[in-house]
Short mmCIF file of C-alpha atoms in Angstrom, two decimals:
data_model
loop_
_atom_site.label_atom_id
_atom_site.label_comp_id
_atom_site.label_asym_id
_atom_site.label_seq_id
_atom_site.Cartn_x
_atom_site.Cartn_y
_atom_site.Cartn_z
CA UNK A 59 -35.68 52.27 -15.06
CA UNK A 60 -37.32 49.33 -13.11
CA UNK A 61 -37.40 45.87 -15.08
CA UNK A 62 -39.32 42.69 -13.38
CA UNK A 63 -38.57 39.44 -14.79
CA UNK A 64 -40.66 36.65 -13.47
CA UNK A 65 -40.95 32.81 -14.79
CA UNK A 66 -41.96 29.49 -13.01
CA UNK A 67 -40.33 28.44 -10.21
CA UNK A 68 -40.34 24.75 -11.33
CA UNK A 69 -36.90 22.80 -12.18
CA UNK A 70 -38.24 21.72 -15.09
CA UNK A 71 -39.36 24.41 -16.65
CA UNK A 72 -36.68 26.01 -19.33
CA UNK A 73 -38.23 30.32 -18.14
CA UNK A 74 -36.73 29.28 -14.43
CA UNK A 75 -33.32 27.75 -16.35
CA UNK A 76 -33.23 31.17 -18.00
CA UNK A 77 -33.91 33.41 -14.85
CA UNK A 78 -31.42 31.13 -13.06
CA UNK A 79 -29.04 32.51 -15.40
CA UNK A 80 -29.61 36.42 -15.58
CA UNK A 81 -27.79 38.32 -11.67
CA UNK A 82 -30.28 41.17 -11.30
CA UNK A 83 -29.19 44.60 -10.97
CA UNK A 84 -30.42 47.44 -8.76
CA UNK A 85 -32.62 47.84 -11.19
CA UNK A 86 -33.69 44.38 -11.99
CA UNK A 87 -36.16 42.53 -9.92
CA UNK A 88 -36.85 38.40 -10.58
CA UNK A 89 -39.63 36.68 -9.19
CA UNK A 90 -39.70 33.23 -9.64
CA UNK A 91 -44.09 32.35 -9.91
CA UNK A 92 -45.90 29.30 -8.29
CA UNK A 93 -47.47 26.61 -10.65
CA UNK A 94 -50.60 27.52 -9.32
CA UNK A 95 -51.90 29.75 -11.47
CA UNK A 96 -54.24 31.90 -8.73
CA UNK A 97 -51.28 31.90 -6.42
CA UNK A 98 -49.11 32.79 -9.68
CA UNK A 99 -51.52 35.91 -10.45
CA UNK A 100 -51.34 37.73 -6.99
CA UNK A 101 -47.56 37.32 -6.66
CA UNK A 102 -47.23 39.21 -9.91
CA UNK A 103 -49.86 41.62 -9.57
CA UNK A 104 -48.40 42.19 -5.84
CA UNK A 105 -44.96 43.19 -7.12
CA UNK A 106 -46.85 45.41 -9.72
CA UNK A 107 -48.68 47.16 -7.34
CA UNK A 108 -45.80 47.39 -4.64
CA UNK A 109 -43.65 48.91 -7.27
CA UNK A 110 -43.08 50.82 -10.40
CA UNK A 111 -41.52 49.00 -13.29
CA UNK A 112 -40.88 50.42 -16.32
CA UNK A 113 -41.10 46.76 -18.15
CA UNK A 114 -42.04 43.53 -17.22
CA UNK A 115 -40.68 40.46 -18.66
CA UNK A 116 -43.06 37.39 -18.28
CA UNK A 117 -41.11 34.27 -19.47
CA UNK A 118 -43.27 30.72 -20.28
CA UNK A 119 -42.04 27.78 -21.53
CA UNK A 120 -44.29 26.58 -24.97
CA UNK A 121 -44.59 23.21 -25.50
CA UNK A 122 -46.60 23.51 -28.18
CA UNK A 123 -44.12 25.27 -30.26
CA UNK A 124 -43.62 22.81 -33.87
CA UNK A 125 -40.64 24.61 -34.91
CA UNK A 126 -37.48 23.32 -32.70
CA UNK A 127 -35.97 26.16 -30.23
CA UNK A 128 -38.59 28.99 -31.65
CA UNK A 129 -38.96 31.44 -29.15
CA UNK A 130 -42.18 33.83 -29.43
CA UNK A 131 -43.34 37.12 -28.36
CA UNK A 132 -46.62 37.12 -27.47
CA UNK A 133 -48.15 40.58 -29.02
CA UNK A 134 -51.73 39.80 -27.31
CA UNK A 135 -53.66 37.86 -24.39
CA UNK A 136 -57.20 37.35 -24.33
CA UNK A 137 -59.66 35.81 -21.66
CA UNK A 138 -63.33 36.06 -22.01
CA UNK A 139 -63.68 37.56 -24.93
CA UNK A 140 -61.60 40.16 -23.62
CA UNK A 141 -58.54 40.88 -25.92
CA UNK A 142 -55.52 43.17 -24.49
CA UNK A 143 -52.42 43.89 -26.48
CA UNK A 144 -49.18 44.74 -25.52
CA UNK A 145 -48.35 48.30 -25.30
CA UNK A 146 -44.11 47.00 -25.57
CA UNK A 147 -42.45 47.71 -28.24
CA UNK A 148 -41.36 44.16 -29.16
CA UNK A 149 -40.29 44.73 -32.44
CA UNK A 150 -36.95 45.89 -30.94
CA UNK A 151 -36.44 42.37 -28.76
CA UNK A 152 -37.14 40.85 -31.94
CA UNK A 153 -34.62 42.71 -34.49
CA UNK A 154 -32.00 42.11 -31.66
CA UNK A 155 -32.72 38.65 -31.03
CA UNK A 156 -33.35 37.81 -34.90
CA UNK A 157 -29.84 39.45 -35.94
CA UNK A 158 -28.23 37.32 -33.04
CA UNK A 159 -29.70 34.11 -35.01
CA UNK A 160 -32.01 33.21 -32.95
CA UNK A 161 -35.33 31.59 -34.08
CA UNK A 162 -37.68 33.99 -33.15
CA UNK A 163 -41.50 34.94 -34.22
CA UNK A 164 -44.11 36.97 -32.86
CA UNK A 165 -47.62 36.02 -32.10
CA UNK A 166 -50.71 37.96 -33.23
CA UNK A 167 -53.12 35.61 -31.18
CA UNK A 168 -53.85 34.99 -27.61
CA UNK A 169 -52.62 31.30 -26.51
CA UNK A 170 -54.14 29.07 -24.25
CA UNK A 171 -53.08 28.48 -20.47
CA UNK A 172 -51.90 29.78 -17.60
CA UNK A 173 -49.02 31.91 -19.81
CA UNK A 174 -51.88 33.97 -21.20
CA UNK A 175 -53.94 33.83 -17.77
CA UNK A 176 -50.82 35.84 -16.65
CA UNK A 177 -50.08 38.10 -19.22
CA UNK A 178 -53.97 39.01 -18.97
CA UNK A 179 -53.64 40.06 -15.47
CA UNK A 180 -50.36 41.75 -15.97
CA UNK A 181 -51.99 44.11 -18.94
CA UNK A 182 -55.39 44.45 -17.66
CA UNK A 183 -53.62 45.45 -14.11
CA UNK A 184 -51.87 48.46 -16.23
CA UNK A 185 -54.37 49.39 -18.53
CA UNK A 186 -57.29 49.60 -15.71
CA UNK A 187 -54.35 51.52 -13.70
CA UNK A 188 -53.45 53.57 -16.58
CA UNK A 189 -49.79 52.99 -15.90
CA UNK A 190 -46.97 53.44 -18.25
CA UNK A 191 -45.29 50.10 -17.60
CA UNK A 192 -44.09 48.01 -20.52
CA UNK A 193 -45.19 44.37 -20.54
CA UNK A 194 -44.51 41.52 -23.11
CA UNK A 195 -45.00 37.21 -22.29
CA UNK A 196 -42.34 35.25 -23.97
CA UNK A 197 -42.53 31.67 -24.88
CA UNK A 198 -39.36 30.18 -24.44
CA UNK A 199 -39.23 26.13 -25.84
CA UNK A 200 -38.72 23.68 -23.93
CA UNK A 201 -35.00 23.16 -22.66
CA UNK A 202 -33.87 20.30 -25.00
CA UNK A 203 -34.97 22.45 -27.92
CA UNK A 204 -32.61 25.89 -27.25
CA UNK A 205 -30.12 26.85 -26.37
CA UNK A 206 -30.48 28.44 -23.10
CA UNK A 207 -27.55 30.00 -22.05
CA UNK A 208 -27.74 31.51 -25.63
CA UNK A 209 -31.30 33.33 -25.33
CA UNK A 210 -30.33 34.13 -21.86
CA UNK A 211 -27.10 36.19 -22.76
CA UNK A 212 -28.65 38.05 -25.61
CA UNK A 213 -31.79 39.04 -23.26
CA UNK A 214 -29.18 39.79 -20.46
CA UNK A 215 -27.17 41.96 -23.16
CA UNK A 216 -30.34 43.78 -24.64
CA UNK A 217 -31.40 44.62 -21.00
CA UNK A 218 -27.77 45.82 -20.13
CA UNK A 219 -27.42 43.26 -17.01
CA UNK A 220 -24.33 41.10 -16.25
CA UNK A 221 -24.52 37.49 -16.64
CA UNK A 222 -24.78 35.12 -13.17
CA UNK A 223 -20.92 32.89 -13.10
CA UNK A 224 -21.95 29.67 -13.23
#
C-alpha cells in the first residue's frame, strides 16, 4: 500500500497545518503543492507517474464553506464540461470521521478553483492511465473554524500512521 498526501505549501493555509501534523511512514508520501496552480498540477501528476499509490489524499482548504469547521469530500471534479468522479470509496472516511463527531458532508458537485483544477488532473491522469489508484479532494475549513489537530489525528488513525510530536 502506497498513500500520497499532498496540500498547499502556504503557512496560511489550514491542508499544510494538517500535513504538518501527520510523520509519514514507509508507506506514506507528502508533498506539500505550489500556489501556482500549473506548477501545482505537474508536481502532482509527477509523483503519480514516478510512482504507484494505492490512494491519494488531496487536501484544500474551503473558504466558502457556511457551516463552521465542515469538512467535505469532494465525490466529483469537473472542467470543461468534463465531469470525473471519484472511484474512492469515501463513504468509509466519512462513517469514521462522522462517528468521531466531526462535521463532515460529501459533495455531489464539482467546485470551483484550483482544488477542483487538481483533483481533475489527478482523476483524469488515472482514468486515461487506467490505473487502480484511489483518489478523493478534501476541503478542510479554514484554520479558525476546526479543529486541526482533531481532523488530523482521526485521518492519521484511519490511515494507520503515527502522529508527528509536536
Amino acid at each position: 500500500m502506497n498513500i500520497l498526501l499532498a496540500g498547499s505549501r502556504s503557512n496560511e493555509n489550514s491542508s499544510k497545518l494538517l500535513l504538518d501534523l501527520i510523520t509519514p511512514k514507509y508507506y506514506i508520501d507528502k508533498l506539500y503543492l505550489s500556489e501556482q496552480v500549473e506548477r501545482a498540477k505537474e508536481q502532482l501528476i509527477n509523483h503519480m507517474r514516478r510512482k504507484t499509490y494505492t490512494c491519494v489524499l488531496l487536501f484544500a482548504m474551503n473558504e466558502t464553506s457556511e457551516l463552521e469547521g465542515q469538512v467535505t469530500l469532494e465525490t466529483v471534479a469537473e472542467q470543461d464540461g468534463t465531469i470525473y468522479r471519484t472511484n474512492y470509496e469515501y463513504d468509509k472516511l466519512y462513517e469514521f470521521l462522522t462517528q468521531r463527531h466531526m462535521n463532515v458532508t460529501k459533495s455531489e458537485k464539482a467546485e470551483q478553483g484550483a482544488a477542483n483544477e487538481l483533483y481533475y488532473e489527478a482523476l483524469q491522469t488515472i482514468y486515461e492511465n487506467t490505473q487502480s489508484t484511489k483518489c478523493v479532494l478534501i476541503n478542510v475549513p479554514e484554520v479558525a473554524q476546526i479543529d486541526v489537530m482533531k481532523l488530523a489525528y482521526n485521518i492519521i488513525k484511519y490511515l494507520d500512521t503515527p502522529l508527528k510530536v509536536l
